[in-house]
Every structure is written in C-alpha cells, then in structure tokens.
C-alpha cells in the first residue's frame, strides 16, 4: 500500500525561469540554469514509498539528495518547491497545505534525520531532552511517561542510559547521530527520512548505527527513505533505489538489480569506483 | 520596612538587573521628541519653573499616550500576545518601571486614585517617585490602600487583597518573552509564538524535573494565556500567579526597555505550565507567620535584623511582603482578603492550608493543546 507518492517534484534555489528545466539535468551536465543562474537542486522527480518499505537515494555530492529529502519530509528550506506529494490518509498536495497540517504531519507521521546534526538537535539541551522534545511537542504531559519512553528509546538506539541527562554537546558524533534517530522514532512515525546517516562517523560506528536502525525499522515496520552518497549504506538498507545526478533521477529499480546490473553509464561508474 | 533586607525577593532583583545589562537596545523604536530629564526631581523642577505650559497633562504628550493606549487595546484583544509600541525615555532609570509608568500615565484621569508598590511595599523610593510624578502631572490622588485604588502599578507583586472588575493592575516587566530562557533569538521565538510551538519550553520544564525532582522555577513562572500564548507573568512569585486566572480585574504588563505591552483581560484562563504528575505549586511557609501581624496566609519574606539583647547577632524572622495589608491585619487579625467585596470566600491566590492546588484535571484537559 502506497504511503507516500511524489510526482514531478522539484526544488529550486533562485528565482527560476522558463528555461530552467531544459538547461539543467543529466544531459545538460549541470544543475545550474544557464539563463537565470538558479540552481535546480532536483526536478522531474517521481518517487513512491510503500508502507514498511525502504527507498534508497544515491548520488554524488551536490546531486540534490538532501534537497529532495527535505522536500519529502515537508521540511521547508530556502528552496522554492513544486510538484505534487500525496500521503496516505491525507487529502491534497502536501506541498500546498497550511502550516498547521504540515506541522502536525512532522510531529507525528513523518520524521527527518538531518544530514547536519546541528540542524536537528539543540546541543545545549540534554540528550534525553532532545528526544523528549518530540514527545512533548506531540502533547505528552506526564513526566513519568516521557521519562520512560526516552529511556526505552535510548536503549533501543544503544545510547548509554547513564548519559541521558548530560548536555548533547558532550556526546560523541555517533551518540549524537543515535539521539537524532531516537528523536525521529520517538512518536512512532510511519515514515523516517534519513539523510546521510553515517556521515561523520568512523567505519565501525557506522556499521553499528546502521544495524540498529535496520533492526528497529524491521521490528516496527516503519517506512524509510535513506539518502546516502555511500552505495554500501543503500545496499544494506534499501529495497529499492534511485540514482540521482545533476538534480535528476537517472536510474531506478530494485536495489539488487541496480547494483548488479546498472543500466545507466553513470551508475556503472559509481559502482565500479566503489569496487 | 524598606530599610530591611527582603531576602526573599532581593535575589530576583539582582538576577533581573544582570539580564537587563546583556540585552541590546537597538530594537527600540524611539520616534517623537524625547523628554529630557534625568530624574523625577529634574522633571518636576522643569514643570514648576515653566508651569504646565508646554507640558501635556500626565507628563506624556498626547501622541505618546495615544500610542500606548492603542498598544494596550490591542494587547487586551489578543490576551498574552506581546504588542510592540514606541517606548519613550522617562525620567527614571530603564528597568525601573518606565514601561509601567507610561501605561499608568496614559490611562490615569484626574478622578483616579493611584497606588504604586515596589515588591509589595508602597514605601520604596522608586514607588514614591512614580507616585509623585503622577500626583503632580496628572493631578491624581494617591493611596496605599489596595481597595481604594483605581490603578495599581506594581513591580514584582500582586496585592494580597482581591482586585475587582473596576481596578487596573499595571505590572512592570523586565524581560517580556518567557522563551528567551530557552532561545536568545527573538526572531525564532516570535515564530514559535505565532505557531504556538512551545516544545522547547516544555523541554526546559522536563530538564528542570530531571535535575530537581520537581519544577524549580521561582518568579516569572511561564503560563499559558487563554490556551494560546505562553506568557511571562513578570517576576511575581509563583504565589501570585494563580491570582491572574479568571480574575475580575484587568492586568497590563509593560516593558519600557523592550518596548512591549501585553495583557490579561478579566476572566481569562491563565494556566501555569506543568506536568500531570509534577504540578505547579506555590511557595509555602510552613509553621511561619508574619512577625508583625501574625498572618499565615500571605506571601512572607525573610527579614534579618539585630534585635536588642541578641549581642549583635542576626535573627531571622518572617514578615508580610504586602506592607499595606500587613498594617490592616495588624489592627484586625481576622480580616479576610475579600473583606471589601459583597461576596465571600473568593478564591484569590493560595489559601492557608498547606495543600498544593490540584491541577491534574486541568493538565489532562489541556493535553496536546500547546504542542
Ligand atoms: N541554500 C542553498 N542555496 C543555494 N543553493 C543550494 C542551497 N542548498 C543547496 N544548494 C545547491 O543545491 C544543489 C543540491 O544540493 P543538496 O544539498 O541537495 O545535494 P546533496 O546531494 O545532498 O549533496 P551532499 O552529498 O553533499 O549532501 C547543490 O548544487 C547545492 O550547491
Ligand atoms: Mg546532502
Ligand atoms: Zn532559469
């Protein structure tokens, strides 16, 4: 059953013009409009996510992955967005709904784990406080319930419980990333968008964070969009994968098929460069 | 009483001064002709020298008063919302009630009776100065009796005697936005207010309970007004906060330095933020009574003094912070706080018995409302 369906979505930095689309993309070899100079971070994107499914998004740096992730997570950045995003159980295009509806979705059904830790966490708050914020924003008003749920999430994401009441600024990068994930999972969303979940972590920590996420994702059947420039991450987590370049999807398919039998020349180079 | 150190509130006052120093003054709109006078004395001398000619009734020019009244009306229309206004320099140091005095002078008329208290006492130099300025420029009579006043300007207290629907309480505010505690950015906080997004303040309460086992906020306890805006009730003790809930009187909060006015209209729901299982409680003074009048149901402050026969050692005792009511109780120990009303048993602030107010039901009904 389809949870999220995006059709012809785009995110543009700048004023944009009528020639933005034809002068950018894979064939043009750039994401910048030659006429008006706007950056077409992503455009002409069709993606969908089923309940419980993990969709991978790969591509080189600057290919538009984060811009797409923010758009799908209904997080308003500086980009001008367009297109159509449908979400199960909600009427209309989510890119056009009012603030209250969008906010309700973002405190409940859809969670984003930011690529940059600082965009998502208040480092002066405790780690527990950062996770509690999600629950409190969703209307939890029993201190003991909040406390118990935060402990549960620390345990599930394997953050040492005894560090729960320390300022998040004193956490290691891996712990901060886990706090982000715990925060994202706090109110049991239906869809989690993970942007570069392994960035800034050393390899051994990367593997453990991914294992943790995969376990929780499967246990709870939560759907996910996992964005990474690292093919290994997507190969490990994603059922289906889309490959982005210069703001466009150049290849899409089941992850195994994309990895073993890449059709697009760019995907082939990507895969070969890893192997 | 002012010469004694009022330990209970002195801490607040110094903390407040510290925060005041750190805020910049850039965002203050200062249009119009500033009134040049360094002190109340200088201002009044100038008035006496030239007579009232060239000066408006109630010191402020009509344009300024209209501006303040407009902002006040808007504030009343949107309970708890901070309304910006063009704050004028006043012959008082900023942070000493320049916002409050502008509101008072803008609403006072010659038939009004005016009372001014500073932390509960009418006798402080600052309260006396403000009273004198209003007396001489607005031709009002002044009083120390809460029940006789039409307008009461106050710093950090709400009187013990119940206020009525024909009374107006003007509270001086040093720091307007309760959210500044969790984020120094006013721009970000304005957005939070617009979206009723108070998650960060709730985290502050959560961490407070983690650290202290209970919510440990003294004065300026963050409160929801009419279920919509989070408001700082100014640095009144928690003791006074419940008096704002469903009150008969109108409360106007004014900050001169930050150039903001906000209000709680009569019969408005004012609810301190708290958890279902960690409730809002007021200060308690178990087994203590006022050293002067014997009251056990008033807000008491600690008093240290050397007494005869104590060999110069300090002794601590407790006295009513509201000096005017203390005097009444002194001559009539059984006088209730609603003695001047037709009705009896009016719920006004904490009662004598040492039981916390029940707010569990309230909290439950508010669940999800302020997310
Ligand atoms: N705020 C912004 N203003 C202008 N251009 C931006 C802004 N944010 C991103 N861009 C541009 O949009 C394009 C896509 O950026 P985006 O961050 O989505 O890429 P990405 O695939 O996530 O890259 P990375 O792997 O480095 O995170 C880039 O060309 C980038 O320079
Ligand atoms: Mg990115
Ligand atoms: Zn263009």
XYZ file of C-alpha atoms and ligand atoms in Angstrom:
679
model
C 0.000 0.000 0.000
C 1.431 3.339 -1.033
C 2.349 5.606 1.865
C 3.910 8.488 0.004
C 3.770 9.347 -3.661
C 5.675 12.247 -5.186
C 5.103 13.301 -8.755
C 7.175 15.720 -10.776
C 8.595 17.397 -7.670
C 11.347 19.994 -7.793
C 13.353 22.249 -5.526
C 14.962 25.362 -6.997
C 17.311 27.830 -5.303
C 16.853 31.181 -7.013
C 14.102 32.929 -8.919
C 13.843 30.371 -11.706
C 12.796 30.973 -15.318
C 11.088 29.190 -18.204
C 14.341 27.618 -19.392
C 15.477 26.249 -16.022
C 14.421 22.685 -16.821
C 15.787 22.368 -20.349
C 19.175 23.851 -19.470
C 19.781 21.567 -16.484
C 19.888 17.864 -15.725
C 21.871 14.840 -16.709
C 22.123 15.626 -20.418
C 22.997 19.278 -19.821
C 25.616 18.140 -17.331
C 24.771 20.811 -14.765
C 22.146 21.786 -12.227
C 22.515 25.498 -12.828
C 20.282 27.272 -15.309
C 22.402 28.937 -17.989
C 19.807 31.665 -18.470
C 18.909 32.817 -14.951
C 21.587 31.191 -12.830
C 19.157 29.432 -10.492
C 20.215 26.107 -9.023
C 17.762 23.376 -9.936
C 18.634 21.151 -6.976
C 16.165 18.498 -8.081
C 13.433 18.320 -10.720
C 11.151 15.979 -12.655
C 11.334 13.525 -9.760
C 8.775 10.732 -9.410
C 9.168 8.513 -6.348
C 6.902 6.494 -4.121
C 7.303 4.601 -0.867
C 5.162 1.697 0.273
C 4.337 1.058 3.939
C 7.299 -0.574 5.662
C 9.491 -0.215 2.585
C 12.971 1.349 2.473
C 13.779 3.519 -0.524
C 17.420 4.376 -1.157
C 18.596 7.591 -2.791
C 22.199 7.648 -4.003
C 24.240 10.131 -5.966
C 27.358 12.223 -5.809
C 27.724 15.299 -3.667
C 25.529 18.129 -4.929
C 23.246 15.851 -6.944
C 20.224 17.076 -4.952
C 19.669 14.290 -2.425
C 19.237 16.498 0.637
C 17.030 18.941 -1.229
C 14.761 16.057 -2.214
C 14.852 14.586 1.300
C 13.779 17.882 2.878
C 11.010 18.336 0.362
C 9.636 14.844 1.005
C 9.888 15.317 4.779
C 7.871 18.564 4.416
C 10.782 20.461 5.899
C 10.875 23.968 4.437
C 14.347 25.055 3.455
C 15.304 28.013 1.316
C 14.309 26.294 -1.910
C 11.164 27.037 -3.890
C 9.385 23.722 -4.221
C 6.851 22.473 -6.702
C 5.106 19.319 -7.832
C 2.742 17.008 -6.076
C 3.207 14.988 -2.865
C 0.414 12.704 -1.685
C 0.385 10.953 1.656
C -1.887 8.122 2.758
C -4.808 9.311 4.845
C -4.448 12.948 3.849
C -6.236 14.877 1.167
C -4.494 17.105 -1.291
C -0.982 18.063 -2.186
C 1.197 18.224 0.934
C 3.411 20.851 -0.668
C 0.457 23.208 -0.588
C -1.122 22.532 2.822
C -1.140 25.152 5.584
C 1.437 25.332 8.327
C -0.713 23.582 10.948
C -1.283 20.496 8.797
C 2.348 20.312 7.788
C 3.442 20.755 11.406
C 1.033 18.049 12.572
C 2.462 15.639 9.994
C 6.005 16.487 11.013
C 5.348 15.984 14.725
C 3.533 12.732 14.055
C 3.766 10.715 10.877
C 6.920 11.905 9.134
C 10.331 12.393 10.745
C 13.576 13.674 9.258
C 17.055 12.861 10.470
C 19.109 15.781 9.211
C 22.385 15.345 7.384
C 23.867 18.026 9.613
C 23.497 17.100 13.263
C 23.263 20.736 14.279
C 20.161 21.279 12.160
C 18.214 18.783 14.184
C 19.497 18.916 17.754
C 19.764 21.547 20.454
C 23.250 20.781 21.695
C 22.788 22.712 24.947
C 19.849 20.508 25.892
C 20.463 17.080 27.349
C 20.340 14.082 25.029
C 17.201 12.966 26.830
C 15.710 16.437 26.477
C 16.208 16.371 22.722
C 14.287 13.121 22.488
C 11.675 14.313 24.990
C 11.049 17.406 22.879
C 9.358 15.280 20.222
C 7.041 13.687 22.756
C 6.249 16.980 24.462
C 5.550 18.663 21.136
C 3.168 15.815 20.366
C 1.257 16.609 23.561
C 2.659 14.173 26.139
C 2.085 15.724 29.559
C 3.065 13.041 32.032
C 6.670 13.438 33.138
C 6.989 9.769 34.098
C 5.634 8.614 30.731
C 8.046 10.897 28.875
C 10.917 9.722 31.034
C 10.103 6.050 30.467
C 9.735 6.476 26.716
C 13.036 8.370 26.467
C 14.825 5.587 28.370
C 13.251 2.995 26.099
C 14.461 4.875 23.026
C 17.970 5.275 24.450
C 18.054 1.543 24.986
C 16.722 0.758 21.519
C 19.238 3.037 19.826
C 22.024 1.814 22.119
C 22.956 5.117 23.710
C 24.327 4.640 27.244
C 21.378 5.393 29.544
C 23.663 6.943 32.128
C 24.469 9.737 29.658
C 20.797 10.601 29.190
C 20.931 13.722 31.344
C 24.215 15.114 30.023
C 24.279 18.008 27.558
C 24.164 16.740 23.973
C 27.272 18.823 23.228
C 29.262 16.351 25.354
C 28.167 13.367 23.212
C 30.362 11.750 20.569
C 29.312 12.072 16.925
C 27.951 8.529 16.939
C 25.904 9.216 20.053
C 24.534 12.438 18.597
C 23.506 10.578 15.461
C 21.734 7.999 17.620
C 19.959 10.761 19.522
C 18.709 12.053 16.174
C 17.437 8.615 15.282
C 15.847 8.123 18.717
C 14.195 11.509 18.322
C 12.922 10.624 14.878
C 11.438 7.363 16.133
C 10.018 8.807 19.369
C 6.360 9.091 18.394
C 6.450 6.022 16.125
C 6.200 7.756 12.770
C 5.128 5.927 9.636
C 7.958 7.359 7.576
C 11.517 8.285 8.535
C 13.741 10.200 6.148
C 17.415 9.579 6.979
C 19.831 11.955 5.301
C 23.377 10.566 5.261
C 23.014 8.548 8.464
C 26.693 7.639 8.535
C 28.295 10.974 7.760
C 30.989 11.937 10.213
C 31.105 8.542 11.886
C 34.068 6.193 11.764
C 33.578 2.901 9.988
C 32.983 0.644 12.989
C 30.430 3.083 14.423
C 28.770 3.414 11.003
C 28.056 -0.295 10.869
C 26.560 -0.356 14.368
C 24.329 2.664 13.765
C 23.047 1.084 10.551
C 22.428 -2.256 12.248
C 20.491 -0.525 15.000
C 18.370 1.352 12.535
C 17.721 -1.726 10.413
C 16.618 -3.725 13.459
C 14.211 -1.033 14.659
C 12.954 -0.380 11.145
C 12.079 -4.051 10.690
C 10.643 -4.552 14.171
C 8.266 -1.646 13.777
C 7.679 -1.871 10.059
C 8.386 1.807 9.632
C 8.935 3.011 6.068
C 12.132 4.909 5.324
C 13.860 6.986 2.712
C 17.596 6.565 3.157
C 19.785 9.115 1.443
C 23.490 8.470 1.023
C 26.402 9.078 -1.270
C 27.634 5.718 0.025
C 26.397 2.782 -2.039
C 27.163 0.402 0.815
C 24.629 2.093 3.064
C 21.886 1.915 0.490
C 22.773 -1.657 -0.457
C 22.451 -2.682 3.187
C 19.152 -0.946 3.926
C 17.148 -0.242 0.795
C 14.609 -2.448 -1.012
C 14.508 -0.099 -3.969
C 16.998 2.533 -5.047
C 17.012 5.641 -7.173
C 20.226 7.151 -8.518
C 20.472 10.923 -8.842
C 22.714 13.122 -10.915
C 22.561 16.879 -11.579
C 19.209 17.010 -9.857
C 17.514 14.249 -11.873
C 16.838 10.564 -11.307
C 18.916 8.728 -13.872
C 18.126 5.195 -12.781
C 15.615 3.472 -10.544
C 14.889 -0.138 -9.615
C 15.210 -2.866 -7.033
C 18.435 -2.298 -5.124
C 19.941 -5.659 -6.120
C 19.178 -5.058 -9.777
C 20.628 -1.523 -9.727
C 23.785 -2.742 -8.008
C 24.341 -5.870 -10.091
C 23.047 -4.772 -13.450
C 23.264 -0.990 -13.668
C 21.780 0.353 -16.902
C 22.925 3.937 -16.790
C 26.512 4.678 -17.553
C 26.786 6.926 -14.515
C 25.544 4.184 -12.177
C 28.089 1.829 -13.677
C 30.892 4.289 -12.938
C 29.560 4.834 -9.420
C 29.534 1.118 -8.700
C 32.856 0.436 -10.330
C 34.506 3.214 -8.395
C 33.402 1.589 -5.150
C 34.536 -1.913 -6.081
C 10.244 48.047 56.016
C 12.299 49.013 53.032
C 15.451 49.517 55.046
C 15.385 45.847 55.947
C 16.742 43.409 53.504
C 13.966 41.410 51.908
C 15.914 38.308 51.221
C 13.082 36.520 49.515
C 12.896 38.857 46.588
C 16.288 40.517 46.596
C 17.732 37.636 44.589
C 15.213 38.128 41.843
C 16.003 41.788 41.645
C 19.709 41.283 41.167
C 19.204 38.486 38.656
C 16.953 40.761 36.721
C 19.489 43.564 36.670
C 22.028 41.127 35.303
C 19.813 40.123 32.378
C 18.966 43.686 31.663
C 22.587 44.611 31.140
C 23.002 41.994 28.453
C 20.194 42.986 26.133
C 20.770 45.427 23.331
C 18.676 48.472 22.857
C 18.677 48.530 19.070
C 15.181 47.315 18.580
C 13.637 50.137 20.457
C 11.613 52.361 18.275
C 12.175 55.847 19.602
C 10.239 58.198 17.428
C 8.995 61.558 18.570
C 10.531 64.126 20.878
C 12.244 62.611 23.852
C 11.531 64.252 27.153
C 14.807 65.459 28.546
C 15.069 64.856 32.246
C 17.380 62.620 34.172
C 15.363 62.254 37.337
C 11.865 62.745 38.616
C 13.108 65.747 40.582
C 14.590 67.364 37.488
C 11.401 66.688 35.563
C 9.233 68.177 38.265
C 11.555 71.187 38.673
C 11.216 71.868 34.994
C 7.458 71.697 35.348
C 7.449 74.101 38.274
C 9.814 76.519 36.515
C 7.722 76.985 33.417
C 4.413 75.976 34.856
C 2.370 73.419 32.975
C 2.757 75.414 29.788
C 4.430 73.343 27.137
C 3.753 70.138 29.010
C 0.855 67.841 28.491
C -1.454 66.561 31.153
C 0.114 63.476 32.737
C 3.606 64.372 31.550
C 3.471 62.477 28.248
C 2.387 64.225 25.067
C -0.961 63.215 23.640
C 0.605 61.377 20.723
C 2.578 59.152 23.058
C -0.425 58.433 25.240
C -2.499 57.507 22.220
C 0.241 55.190 21.030
C 0.386 53.487 24.433
C -3.408 53.197 24.622
C -3.572 51.746 21.132
C -0.986 49.111 22.002
C -2.822 48.399 25.255
C -6.140 47.881 23.494
C -4.505 45.567 21.010
C -2.888 43.661 23.871
C -6.272 43.240 25.542
C -7.741 41.999 22.274
C -5.043 39.310 21.950
C -4.530 38.051 25.516
C -0.918 37.155 26.282
C 0.450 38.409 22.966
C 3.347 40.863 23.156
C 2.480 44.057 21.319
C 5.316 46.401 20.321
C 4.924 50.116 20.961
C 7.060 53.249 20.728
C 8.515 53.429 24.218
C 9.626 56.894 25.372
C 12.530 57.812 27.575
C 11.259 58.586 31.054
C 12.878 60.381 33.965
C 13.557 57.042 35.595
C 16.355 54.598 35.010
C 15.292 51.975 32.491
C 14.260 48.780 34.178
C 12.689 50.808 36.995
C 9.232 50.866 35.598
C 9.486 53.107 32.550
C 7.019 50.858 30.724
C 4.645 50.699 33.658
C 4.689 54.459 34.217
C 3.927 55.101 30.539
C 0.877 52.865 30.756
C -0.222 54.349 34.084
C 0.128 57.928 32.840
C -1.721 57.047 29.641
C -4.749 55.630 31.453
C -4.966 57.810 34.565
C -7.538 60.599 34.721
C -7.916 63.359 37.320
C -10.627 61.438 39.187
C -8.481 58.360 39.651
C -6.710 57.135 42.726
C -3.270 55.657 42.136
C -1.248 53.165 44.147
C 2.328 52.128 43.458
C 4.164 49.228 45.037
C 7.691 48.001 44.609
C 7.986 44.345 45.638
C 4.976 44.663 47.869
C 5.803 47.918 49.570
C 4.449 51.393 48.921
C 7.348 52.917 50.790
C 10.300 52.425 48.455
C 11.973 55.460 46.919
C 11.084 54.241 43.462
C 7.411 53.765 44.269
C 7.316 57.184 45.931
C 8.904 58.817 42.866
C 6.412 57.285 40.475
C 3.544 58.264 42.753
C 4.807 61.841 42.976
C 5.199 62.152 39.210
C 1.594 61.053 38.695
C 0.333 63.218 41.529
C 1.919 66.391 40.217
C 1.451 65.932 36.486
C -1.832 64.026 36.285
C -3.434 65.573 39.308
C -4.483 62.203 40.702
C -4.844 61.330 44.339
C -2.690 58.519 45.630
C -3.228 55.839 48.204
C -1.502 52.900 49.800
C -4.820 51.107 50.325
C -5.287 48.455 47.636
C -9.071 48.526 47.890
C -9.206 52.276 47.246
C -7.018 52.365 44.162
C -8.339 52.582 40.589
C -4.939 51.922 39.088
C -2.193 49.978 40.823
C 1.278 49.972 39.358
C 3.477 47.221 40.700
C 6.891 45.752 40.481
C 7.022 42.007 41.193
C 3.899 41.515 43.311
C 0.127 41.287 43.099
C -1.543 42.648 46.255
C -2.964 40.231 48.826
C -6.397 41.834 48.774
C -8.682 40.688 45.963
C -8.789 43.062 42.985
C -12.149 43.962 41.445
C -13.506 44.493 37.961
C -13.153 48.268 38.256
C -9.447 48.055 39.053
C -6.493 48.008 36.743
C -3.179 46.389 37.599
C -0.089 47.616 35.730
C 2.879 45.282 36.106
C 6.438 46.329 35.335
C 8.223 43.825 33.155
C 11.992 43.498 32.757
C 12.045 40.511 30.358
C 8.980 40.001 28.183
C 9.495 36.713 26.435
C 9.419 33.521 28.516
C 11.020 31.701 25.576
C 14.214 33.725 25.855
C 15.150 31.295 28.612
C 15.377 28.518 26.018
C 16.462 30.521 22.963
C 18.006 34.003 22.913
C 16.757 34.641 19.366
C 13.696 36.889 19.454
C 13.027 36.252 15.767
C 12.866 32.489 16.315
C 10.709 32.991 19.403
C 8.229 35.202 17.593
C 7.770 32.354 15.126
C 7.235 29.915 17.990
C 4.529 32.148 19.438
C 2.884 32.513 16.032
C 2.755 28.730 15.702
C 2.059 28.022 19.374
C 5.158 25.906 19.259
C 6.239 25.632 22.899
C 8.111 22.311 22.754
C 11.374 23.934 23.828
C 9.808 25.423 26.966
C 8.414 22.003 27.817
C 11.919 20.538 27.449
C 13.110 23.192 29.884
C 10.484 22.002 32.392
C 11.397 18.360 31.718
C 15.082 19.037 32.389
C 14.114 21.007 35.452
C 12.322 17.994 36.882
C 15.223 15.713 35.916
C 17.588 17.967 37.833
C 15.492 18.849 40.880
C 12.783 16.197 41.048
C 10.186 18.935 40.641
C 9.710 22.042 38.583
C 12.088 24.510 40.116
C 11.177 27.873 38.672
C 10.858 30.781 41.086
C 9.471 34.051 39.829
C 8.244 34.691 36.239
C 6.633 31.266 36.028
C 5.689 30.564 32.369
C 1.925 30.479 31.927
C -0.456 29.791 29.054
C -2.967 32.559 28.484
C -6.375 31.570 27.122
C -4.816 28.342 25.834
C -2.992 30.257 23.142
C 0.042 32.352 24.088
C 2.815 31.480 26.509
C 3.417 34.476 28.760
C 5.779 35.591 31.458
C 3.653 36.979 34.298
C 6.607 39.301 35.144
C 8.792 38.406 38.135
C 5.910 37.926 40.560
C 6.377 34.953 42.888
C 4.553 31.737 41.979
C 2.304 32.637 44.918
C 0.727 35.409 42.857
C 0.431 33.572 39.549
C -2.926 31.845 40.278
C -4.438 35.272 41.002
C -4.293 36.008 37.276
C -6.524 33.059 36.429
C -10.124 34.071 35.853
C -9.506 37.342 37.684
C -12.077 40.124 37.805
C -9.519 42.837 37.164
C -7.539 43.738 34.054
C -3.762 43.184 34.152
C -1.474 45.100 31.825
C 2.175 44.141 31.564
C 4.536 46.805 30.290
C 8.218 46.697 29.423
C 9.785 50.082 28.677
C 13.204 48.841 27.700
C 11.892 46.138 25.374
C 9.018 48.372 24.215
C 6.354 45.693 24.594
C 2.915 45.633 26.195
C 0.782 42.575 26.877
C -2.355 41.965 28.866
C -4.600 39.520 30.665
C -8.211 40.707 30.350
C -10.712 39.948 33.125
C -11.986 36.365 33.338
C -9.238 34.921 31.188
C -7.850 31.452 31.729
C -4.226 31.652 32.901
C -2.569 28.302 33.408
C 0.984 27.704 34.629
C 2.815 25.099 32.519
C 3.240 21.867 34.456
C 3.117 18.110 34.063
C 0.193 15.957 35.114
C 2.460 14.270 37.619
C 4.648 17.259 38.505
C 2.263 20.003 39.327
C 2.595 23.703 39.675
C 2.919 24.621 43.340
C 3.207 27.941 45.097
C 5.777 28.910 47.707
C 4.886 27.598 51.140
C 5.863 28.905 54.546
C 5.014 26.004 56.845
C 4.737 26.907 60.513
C 5.601 30.506 59.794
C 3.576 33.589 60.498
C 4.181 37.271 59.919
C 6.308 38.662 62.719
C 4.299 41.888 62.643
C 0.666 40.876 62.088
C 0.597 37.127 62.622
C -0.778 36.279 59.152
C -0.229 32.741 57.906
C -1.941 33.096 54.544
C 0.173 35.846 53.000
C 3.393 35.862 50.994
C 6.132 36.180 53.579
C 9.684 37.385 53.157
C 12.650 36.726 55.331
C 13.935 39.537 57.428
C 17.317 39.562 59.126
C 17.823 42.037 61.873
C 19.761 42.527 65.039
C 17.489 42.828 67.987
C 18.012 44.177 71.464
C 19.628 41.695 73.751
C 20.871 39.476 70.945
C 24.502 40.621 71.257
C 24.514 41.931 67.712
C 23.673 38.522 66.277
C 21.320 38.437 63.320
C 17.952 36.948 63.859
C 15.729 35.796 61.070
C 12.033 36.332 61.096
C 9.273 36.493 58.515
C 7.021 39.392 57.613
C 4.266 40.055 55.106
C 5.624 41.304 51.828
C 2.447 43.332 51.215
C 3.021 46.093 53.769
C -0.341 47.788 53.290
C -2.342 44.639 54.001
C 0.028 43.772 56.856
C -0.974 47.003 58.574
C -4.664 46.175 58.172
C -4.112 42.697 59.581
C -2.126 44.208 62.416
C -5.196 46.099 63.613
C -7.677 43.411 62.581
C -6.039 39.937 62.520
C -9.138 38.188 61.113
C -9.685 40.451 58.149
C -10.184 38.259 55.058
C -8.584 39.118 51.716
C -12.033 39.679 50.242
C -13.322 41.816 53.155
C -14.266 44.647 50.780
C -16.421 42.511 48.467
C -20.129 41.637 48.665
C -19.241 38.040 48.001
C -17.365 35.849 50.459
C -14.801 33.112 50.103
C -13.393 34.494 46.868
C -10.635 32.281 45.512
C -7.631 34.589 45.373
C -4.190 33.076 45.418
C -3.265 30.344 47.844
C -5.327 29.729 50.934
C -3.958 28.952 54.356
C -3.968 25.125 54.381
C -0.774 23.565 53.185
C -2.144 21.625 50.244
C -0.979 22.158 46.674
C -3.664 23.261 44.244
C -4.992 20.381 42.224
C -4.204 20.830 38.597
C -4.175 17.251 37.369
C -7.593 17.544 35.766
C -6.668 20.812 34.131
C -3.453 19.324 32.819
C -5.275 16.365 31.329
C -7.798 18.540 29.568
C -5.039 20.650 28.131
C -3.120 17.661 26.741
C -1.988 18.306 23.217
C -3.282 21.819 23.266
C 0.008 23.582 23.438
C 2.310 21.307 21.452
N 20.555 27.085 0.473
C 21.025 26.886 -0.774
N 21.152 27.930 -1.613
C 21.614 27.753 -2.875
N 21.969 26.563 -3.355
C 21.870 25.479 -2.564
C 21.397 25.585 -1.223
N 21.391 24.353 -0.672
C 21.855 23.518 -1.629
N 22.142 24.184 -2.768
C 22.633 23.621 -4.019
O 21.703 22.666 -4.469
C 22.378 21.560 -5.050
C 21.926 20.293 -4.377
O 22.341 20.334 -3.002
P 21.989 19.167 -1.985
O 22.460 19.580 -0.654
O 20.600 18.792 -2.157
O 22.921 18.000 -2.547
P 23.298 16.593 -1.907
O 23.131 15.600 -2.952
O 22.578 16.388 -0.651
O 24.863 16.801 -1.603
P 25.731 16.155 -0.431
O 26.003 14.741 -0.787
O 26.998 16.979 -0.477
O 24.988 16.318 0.812
C 23.858 21.851 -4.912
O 24.294 22.379 -6.141
C 23.918 22.885 -3.828
O 25.021 23.727 -4.027
Mg 23.110 16.151 1.284
Zn 16.336 29.672 -15.219
